[in-house]
Structures are given as C-alpha cells and as structure tokens.
Short mmCIF file of C-alpha atoms in Angstrom, two decimals:
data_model
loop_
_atom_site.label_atom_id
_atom_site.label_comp_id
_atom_site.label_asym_id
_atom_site.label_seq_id
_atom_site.Cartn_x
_atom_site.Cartn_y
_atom_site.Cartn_z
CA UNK A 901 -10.68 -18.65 4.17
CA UNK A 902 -7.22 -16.95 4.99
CA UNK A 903 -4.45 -19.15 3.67
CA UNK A 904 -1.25 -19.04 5.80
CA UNK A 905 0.84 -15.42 5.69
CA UNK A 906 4.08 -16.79 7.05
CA UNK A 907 6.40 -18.92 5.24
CA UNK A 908 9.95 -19.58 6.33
CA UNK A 909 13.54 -21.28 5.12
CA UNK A 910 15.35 -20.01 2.68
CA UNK A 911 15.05 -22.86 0.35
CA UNK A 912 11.36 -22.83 1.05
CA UNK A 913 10.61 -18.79 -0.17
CA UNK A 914 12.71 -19.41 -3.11
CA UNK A 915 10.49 -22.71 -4.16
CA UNK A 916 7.05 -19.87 -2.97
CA UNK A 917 8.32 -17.34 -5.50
CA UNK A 918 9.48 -19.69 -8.24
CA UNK A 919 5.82 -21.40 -7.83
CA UNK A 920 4.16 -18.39 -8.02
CA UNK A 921 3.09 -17.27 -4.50
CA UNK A 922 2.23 -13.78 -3.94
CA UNK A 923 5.08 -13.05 -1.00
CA UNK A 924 4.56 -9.31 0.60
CA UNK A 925 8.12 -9.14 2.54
CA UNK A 926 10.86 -11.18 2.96
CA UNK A 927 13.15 -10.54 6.14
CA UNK A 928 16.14 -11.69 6.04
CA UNK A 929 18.79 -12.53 9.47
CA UNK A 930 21.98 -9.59 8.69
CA UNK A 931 25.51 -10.73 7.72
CA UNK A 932 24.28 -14.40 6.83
CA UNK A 933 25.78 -15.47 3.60
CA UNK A 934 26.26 -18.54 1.47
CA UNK A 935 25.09 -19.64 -2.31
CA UNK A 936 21.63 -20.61 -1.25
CA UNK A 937 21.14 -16.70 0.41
CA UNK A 938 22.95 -15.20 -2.29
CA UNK A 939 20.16 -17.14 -4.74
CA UNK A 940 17.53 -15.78 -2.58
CA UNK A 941 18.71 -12.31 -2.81
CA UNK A 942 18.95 -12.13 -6.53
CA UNK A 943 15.39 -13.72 -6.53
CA UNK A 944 14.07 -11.15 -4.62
CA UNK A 945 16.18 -8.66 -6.73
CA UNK A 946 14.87 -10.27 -9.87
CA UNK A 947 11.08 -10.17 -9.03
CA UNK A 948 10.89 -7.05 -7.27
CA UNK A 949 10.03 -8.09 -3.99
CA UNK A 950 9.97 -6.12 -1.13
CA UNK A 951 12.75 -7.07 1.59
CA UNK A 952 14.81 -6.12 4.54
CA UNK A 953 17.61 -7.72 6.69
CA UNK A 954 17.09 -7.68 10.64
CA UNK A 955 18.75 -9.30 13.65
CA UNK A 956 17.32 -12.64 14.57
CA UNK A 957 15.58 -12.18 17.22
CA UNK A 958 12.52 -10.68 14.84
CA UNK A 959 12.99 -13.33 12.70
CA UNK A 960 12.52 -15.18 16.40
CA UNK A 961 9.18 -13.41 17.22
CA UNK A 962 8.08 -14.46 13.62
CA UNK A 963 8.47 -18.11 13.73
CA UNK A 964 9.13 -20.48 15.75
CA UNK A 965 10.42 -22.59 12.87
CA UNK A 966 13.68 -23.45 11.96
CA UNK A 967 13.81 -20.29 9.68
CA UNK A 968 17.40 -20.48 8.22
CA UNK A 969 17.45 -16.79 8.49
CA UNK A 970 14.71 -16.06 5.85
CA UNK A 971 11.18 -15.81 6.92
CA UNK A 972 8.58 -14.46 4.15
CA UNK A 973 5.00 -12.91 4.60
CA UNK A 974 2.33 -14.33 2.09
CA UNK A 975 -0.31 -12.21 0.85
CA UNK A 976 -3.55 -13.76 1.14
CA UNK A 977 -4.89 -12.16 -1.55
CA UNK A 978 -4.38 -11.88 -5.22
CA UNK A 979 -3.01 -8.40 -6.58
CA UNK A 980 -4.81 -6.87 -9.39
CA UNK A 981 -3.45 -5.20 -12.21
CA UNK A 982 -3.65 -1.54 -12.29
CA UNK A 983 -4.32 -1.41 -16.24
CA UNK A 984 -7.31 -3.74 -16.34
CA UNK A 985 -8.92 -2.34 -13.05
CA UNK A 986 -9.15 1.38 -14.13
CA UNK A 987 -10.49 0.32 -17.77
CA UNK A 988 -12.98 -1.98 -15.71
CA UNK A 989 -14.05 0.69 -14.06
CA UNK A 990 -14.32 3.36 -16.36
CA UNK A 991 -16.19 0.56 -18.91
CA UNK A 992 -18.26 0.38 -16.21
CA UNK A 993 -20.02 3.47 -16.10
CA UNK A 994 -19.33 5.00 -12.55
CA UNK A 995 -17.40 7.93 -11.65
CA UNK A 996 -14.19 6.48 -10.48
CA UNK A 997 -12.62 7.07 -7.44
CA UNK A 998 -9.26 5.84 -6.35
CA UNK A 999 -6.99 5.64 -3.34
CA UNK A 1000 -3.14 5.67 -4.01
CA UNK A 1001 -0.99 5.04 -0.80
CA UNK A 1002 2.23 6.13 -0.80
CA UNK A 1003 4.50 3.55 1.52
CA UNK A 1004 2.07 3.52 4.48
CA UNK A 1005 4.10 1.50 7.17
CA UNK A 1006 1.71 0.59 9.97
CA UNK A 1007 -0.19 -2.56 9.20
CA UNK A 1008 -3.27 -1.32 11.01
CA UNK A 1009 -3.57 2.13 9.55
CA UNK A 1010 -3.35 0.29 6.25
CA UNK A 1011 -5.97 -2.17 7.21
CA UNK A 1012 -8.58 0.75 8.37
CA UNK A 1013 -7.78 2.29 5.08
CA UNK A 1014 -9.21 -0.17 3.36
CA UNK A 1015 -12.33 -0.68 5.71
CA UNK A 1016 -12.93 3.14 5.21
CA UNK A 1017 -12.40 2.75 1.81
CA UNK A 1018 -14.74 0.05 1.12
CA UNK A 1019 -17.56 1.72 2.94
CA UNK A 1020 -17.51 4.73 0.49
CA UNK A 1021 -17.25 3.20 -2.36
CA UNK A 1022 -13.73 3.42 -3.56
CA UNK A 1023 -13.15 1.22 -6.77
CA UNK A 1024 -9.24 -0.03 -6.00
CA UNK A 1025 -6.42 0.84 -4.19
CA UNK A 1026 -2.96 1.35 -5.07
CA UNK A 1027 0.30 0.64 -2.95
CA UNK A 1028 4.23 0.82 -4.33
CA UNK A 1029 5.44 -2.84 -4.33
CA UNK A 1030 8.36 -1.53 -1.95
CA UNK A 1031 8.46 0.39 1.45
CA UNK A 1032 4.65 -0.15 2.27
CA UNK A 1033 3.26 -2.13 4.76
CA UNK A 1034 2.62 -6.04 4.44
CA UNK A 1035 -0.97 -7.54 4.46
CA UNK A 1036 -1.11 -9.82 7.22
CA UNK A 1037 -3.50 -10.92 10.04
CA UNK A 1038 -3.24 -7.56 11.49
CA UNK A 1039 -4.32 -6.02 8.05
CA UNK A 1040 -7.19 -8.36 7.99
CA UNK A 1041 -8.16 -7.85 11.46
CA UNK A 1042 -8.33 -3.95 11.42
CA UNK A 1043 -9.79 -4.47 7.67
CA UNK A 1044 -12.98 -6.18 9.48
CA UNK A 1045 -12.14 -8.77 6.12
CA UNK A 1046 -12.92 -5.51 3.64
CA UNK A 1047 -9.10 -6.24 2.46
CA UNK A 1048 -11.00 -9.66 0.47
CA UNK A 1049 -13.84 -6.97 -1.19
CA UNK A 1050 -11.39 -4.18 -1.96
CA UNK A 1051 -8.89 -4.66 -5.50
CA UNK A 1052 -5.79 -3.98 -4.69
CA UNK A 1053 -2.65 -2.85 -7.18
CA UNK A 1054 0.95 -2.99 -6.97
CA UNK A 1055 3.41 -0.65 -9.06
CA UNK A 1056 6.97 -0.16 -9.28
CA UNK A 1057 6.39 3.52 -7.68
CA UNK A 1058 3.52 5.76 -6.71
CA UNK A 1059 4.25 7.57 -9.58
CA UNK A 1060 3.68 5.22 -12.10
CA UNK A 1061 0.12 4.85 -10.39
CA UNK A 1062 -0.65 9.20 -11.17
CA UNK A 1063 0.62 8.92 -14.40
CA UNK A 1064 -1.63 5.76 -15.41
CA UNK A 1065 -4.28 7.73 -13.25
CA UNK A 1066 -3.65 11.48 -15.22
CA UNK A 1067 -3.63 9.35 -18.74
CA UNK A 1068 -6.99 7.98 -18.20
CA UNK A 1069 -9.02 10.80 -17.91
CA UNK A 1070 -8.76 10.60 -13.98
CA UNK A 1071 -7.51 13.90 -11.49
CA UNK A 1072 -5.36 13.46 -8.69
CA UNK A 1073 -5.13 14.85 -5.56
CA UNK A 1074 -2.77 15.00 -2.82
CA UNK A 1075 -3.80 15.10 0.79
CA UNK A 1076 -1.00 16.95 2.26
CA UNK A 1077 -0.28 19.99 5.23
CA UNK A 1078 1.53 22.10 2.81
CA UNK A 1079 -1.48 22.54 0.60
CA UNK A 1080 -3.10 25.98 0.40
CA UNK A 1081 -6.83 25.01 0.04
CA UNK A 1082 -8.63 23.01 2.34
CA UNK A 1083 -10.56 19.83 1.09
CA UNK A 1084 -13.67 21.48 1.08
CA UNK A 1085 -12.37 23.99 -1.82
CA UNK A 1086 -11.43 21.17 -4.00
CA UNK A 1087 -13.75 19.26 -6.50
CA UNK A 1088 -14.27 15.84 -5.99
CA UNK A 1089 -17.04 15.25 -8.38
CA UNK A 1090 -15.33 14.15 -11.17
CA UNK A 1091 -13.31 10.84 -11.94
CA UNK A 1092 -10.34 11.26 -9.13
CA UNK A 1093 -7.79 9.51 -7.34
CA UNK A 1094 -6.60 10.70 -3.50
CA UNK A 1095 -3.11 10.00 -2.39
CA UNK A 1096 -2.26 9.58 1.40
CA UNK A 1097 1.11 9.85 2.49
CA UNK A 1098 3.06 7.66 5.20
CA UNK A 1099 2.99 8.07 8.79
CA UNK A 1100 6.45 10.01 9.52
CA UNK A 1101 7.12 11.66 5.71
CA UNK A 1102 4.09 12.35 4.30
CA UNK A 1103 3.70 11.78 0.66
CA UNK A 1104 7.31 12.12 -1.37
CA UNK A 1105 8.06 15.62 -2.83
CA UNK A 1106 8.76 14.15 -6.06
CA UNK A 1107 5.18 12.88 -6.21
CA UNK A 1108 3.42 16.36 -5.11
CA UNK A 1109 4.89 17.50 -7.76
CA UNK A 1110 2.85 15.80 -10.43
CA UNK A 1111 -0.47 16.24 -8.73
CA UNK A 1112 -3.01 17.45 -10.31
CA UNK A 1113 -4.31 19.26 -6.87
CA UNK A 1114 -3.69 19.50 -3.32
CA UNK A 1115 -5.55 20.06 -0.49
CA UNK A 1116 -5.45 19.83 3.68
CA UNK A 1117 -7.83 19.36 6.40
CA UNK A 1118 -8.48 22.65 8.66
CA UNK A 1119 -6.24 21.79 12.53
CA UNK A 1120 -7.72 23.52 14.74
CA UNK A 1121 -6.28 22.42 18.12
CA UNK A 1122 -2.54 22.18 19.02
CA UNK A 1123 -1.17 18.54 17.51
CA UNK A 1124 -0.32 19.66 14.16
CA UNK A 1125 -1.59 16.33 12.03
CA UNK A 1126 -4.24 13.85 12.50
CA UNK A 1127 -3.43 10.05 11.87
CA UNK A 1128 -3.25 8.87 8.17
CA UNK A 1129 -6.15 6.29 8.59
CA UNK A 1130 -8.14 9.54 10.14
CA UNK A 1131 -7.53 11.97 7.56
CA UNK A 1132 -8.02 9.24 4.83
CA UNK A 1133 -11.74 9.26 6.35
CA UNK A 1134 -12.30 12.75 6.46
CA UNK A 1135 -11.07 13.29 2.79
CA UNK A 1136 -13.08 10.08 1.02
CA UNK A 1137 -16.56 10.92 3.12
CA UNK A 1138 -15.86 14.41 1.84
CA UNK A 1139 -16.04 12.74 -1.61
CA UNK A 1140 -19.20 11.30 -0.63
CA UNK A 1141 -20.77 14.16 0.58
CA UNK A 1142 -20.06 16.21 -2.88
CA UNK A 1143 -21.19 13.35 -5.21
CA UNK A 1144 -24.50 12.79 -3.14
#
C-alpha cells in the first residue's frame, strides 16, 4: 500500500528526517526566516536532502495544510544501496544491466523509465540524490506500480554511480546526440550500465567524459531529439534484442 508522499510544517519534516523517513524534496516558502527554518535548513544541509525555496502559492497547490512554509515529499519506497545491489547482482549470476539517470526532472518521464525498465529486465536504477525528480503519485501512476519491483539507488553524483559501475567489472554507456556511433554499433552483451540524460541538458559534460562508450539513436525526420522516456526504450530493448 502507498504510504502518504506529502508531509508538511516545519517542525513536522525536521521530526520525519530525525525519525528516519525517506523525504525526496523539501520546498521551502522564499525569504522566511527564524531559528526553527534556520534548523531545518542545516538539517537538510546535514543529510543531503534535496531542496528548493518557492513562492507560496506552490507550497498552496501542495497542501492545504497549515504548512509553515515547509512542505516535504515522502518517498514511498525504501532506497537501496548501490554497493550491496551490484554485488547482489553480480553474485547472482546474470549479466547485469543498469540504468543511471542523470537529474531527470519530469516525474512522469521518470515513472515510464522505470516501467520500461522493469519490463526488460534491468537489475536497479540509479538517480543523484539532488536535481532529479521526486517519486510521488505521479511516479507511481506512470510507473503502472513497477517503481515497488524496481531497486532504486541514490548517490551523491552520477559520477560516483560510473565509477562504482567501471570498478566492478561493468561498461558504461552514454546515450547522447553528440555520439558518433549509433546504438546499433555498440555492444551491449556484456555486464553494462546506460545513462540517460535530463530533459533540457542532456547528460553533464563532466560525466561523458568518463564513459566508457557513447552512442545515439539514428533522427530521421525534422525534431532533432526524441523524449528521454522514448529513447530510454529504444536503447534498453536494443539490449534485449542483442542478448536474446
């Protein structure tokens, strides 16, 4: 059952994260001060969580609540750690394949992701703990519930996530427009991981960097880029269709 993703007063999040709760976002009303916001903030500071200030009127459309000025999104599912999943995995014998998002904003691309992902047999996603999209009742919706099936990891940054990946025995590969092969020239047989990029940037330069590959899908008409949760689909059934 989906526990409750919205949570709001400020005293309230700061007894959630002290407690233990797995909070997603925390939006907080601009220019409000005092002690008990300044404790928040350092909180938030302190444990890494993600967070951004906004007028009130979102925190308005949020809740109906008396919010304070703090509202916080809950995640209704429990994180995984990166470490223990890819050793899991590899222990377990299959050819691992990974999906590493890097700050995907749209709820609902996010949320088909992860339905696409669990239908051809991806072993764990991994987000950055900052900049990405929540997972909230629009995740879960678009998901079709494969958000509850699918592990999911936080890390500091994406590139913490193709390090670990690149240490383990594991390739990565970029899916990007500025590659020079197409996906069907790259090898997918082999222990990988696939990175998508966000809606409006793409995957940061300082991650293509330390890929391992990169490779595009062929446009052929005149929009120059196909939605994330699109592309995501075309690159992971490609993965099926070499290791069948």
């Amino acid at each position: 059952m989906e526990k409750a993703t919205t949570i709001f007063g400020i005293r309230a999040i700061i007894e959630a994260i002290k407690a233990g709760e797995t909070v997603d976002k925390v939006f907080m009303q601009k220019g409000l001060y005092g002690e008990l916001f300044k404790e928040l903030e350092h909180l938030l500071r302190s444990e890494g969580i993600n967070s951004s200030y906004v007028p009130v009127e979102k925190l308005n459309r949020l809740t109906r609540g008396n919010h304070q000025g703090a509202v916080a999104q809950i995640s209704p599912i429990e994180f995984h750690n990166i470490d223990d999943l890819v050793m899991q995995v590899i222990e377990s014998g299959k050819t691992p394949l990974f999906l590493l998002l890097d700050q995907l904003s749209d709820v609902r691309n996010f949320g088909a992701i992860v339905r696409t992902a669990e239908c051809t047999g991806v072993n764990g996603i991994i987000i950055q703990k900052k900049g990405g999209a929540p997972i909230n009742g629009d995740t879960i919706k678009t998901s079709a519930g494969a958000i509850f099936k699918m592990p999911i990891c936080k890390v500091d940054h994406i590139k913490d996530a193709v390090f670990h990946m690149q240490a383990s025995g594991i390739k990565v590969i970029a899916a990007t427009e500025k590659a020079k092969d197409f996906v069907y020239e790259v090898s997918f047989k082999e222990p990988c991981a696939i990175i998508m990029g966000s809606e409006g940037r793409g995957i940061n330069p300082s991650v293509l960097k330390v890929v391992d590959n990169q490779a595009k899908l062929p446009i052929l008409g005149e929009i120059e880029s196909l939605n994330v949760s699109v592309a995501c689909g075309a690159f992971l059934y490609e993965a099926v269709r070499q290791r069948s």
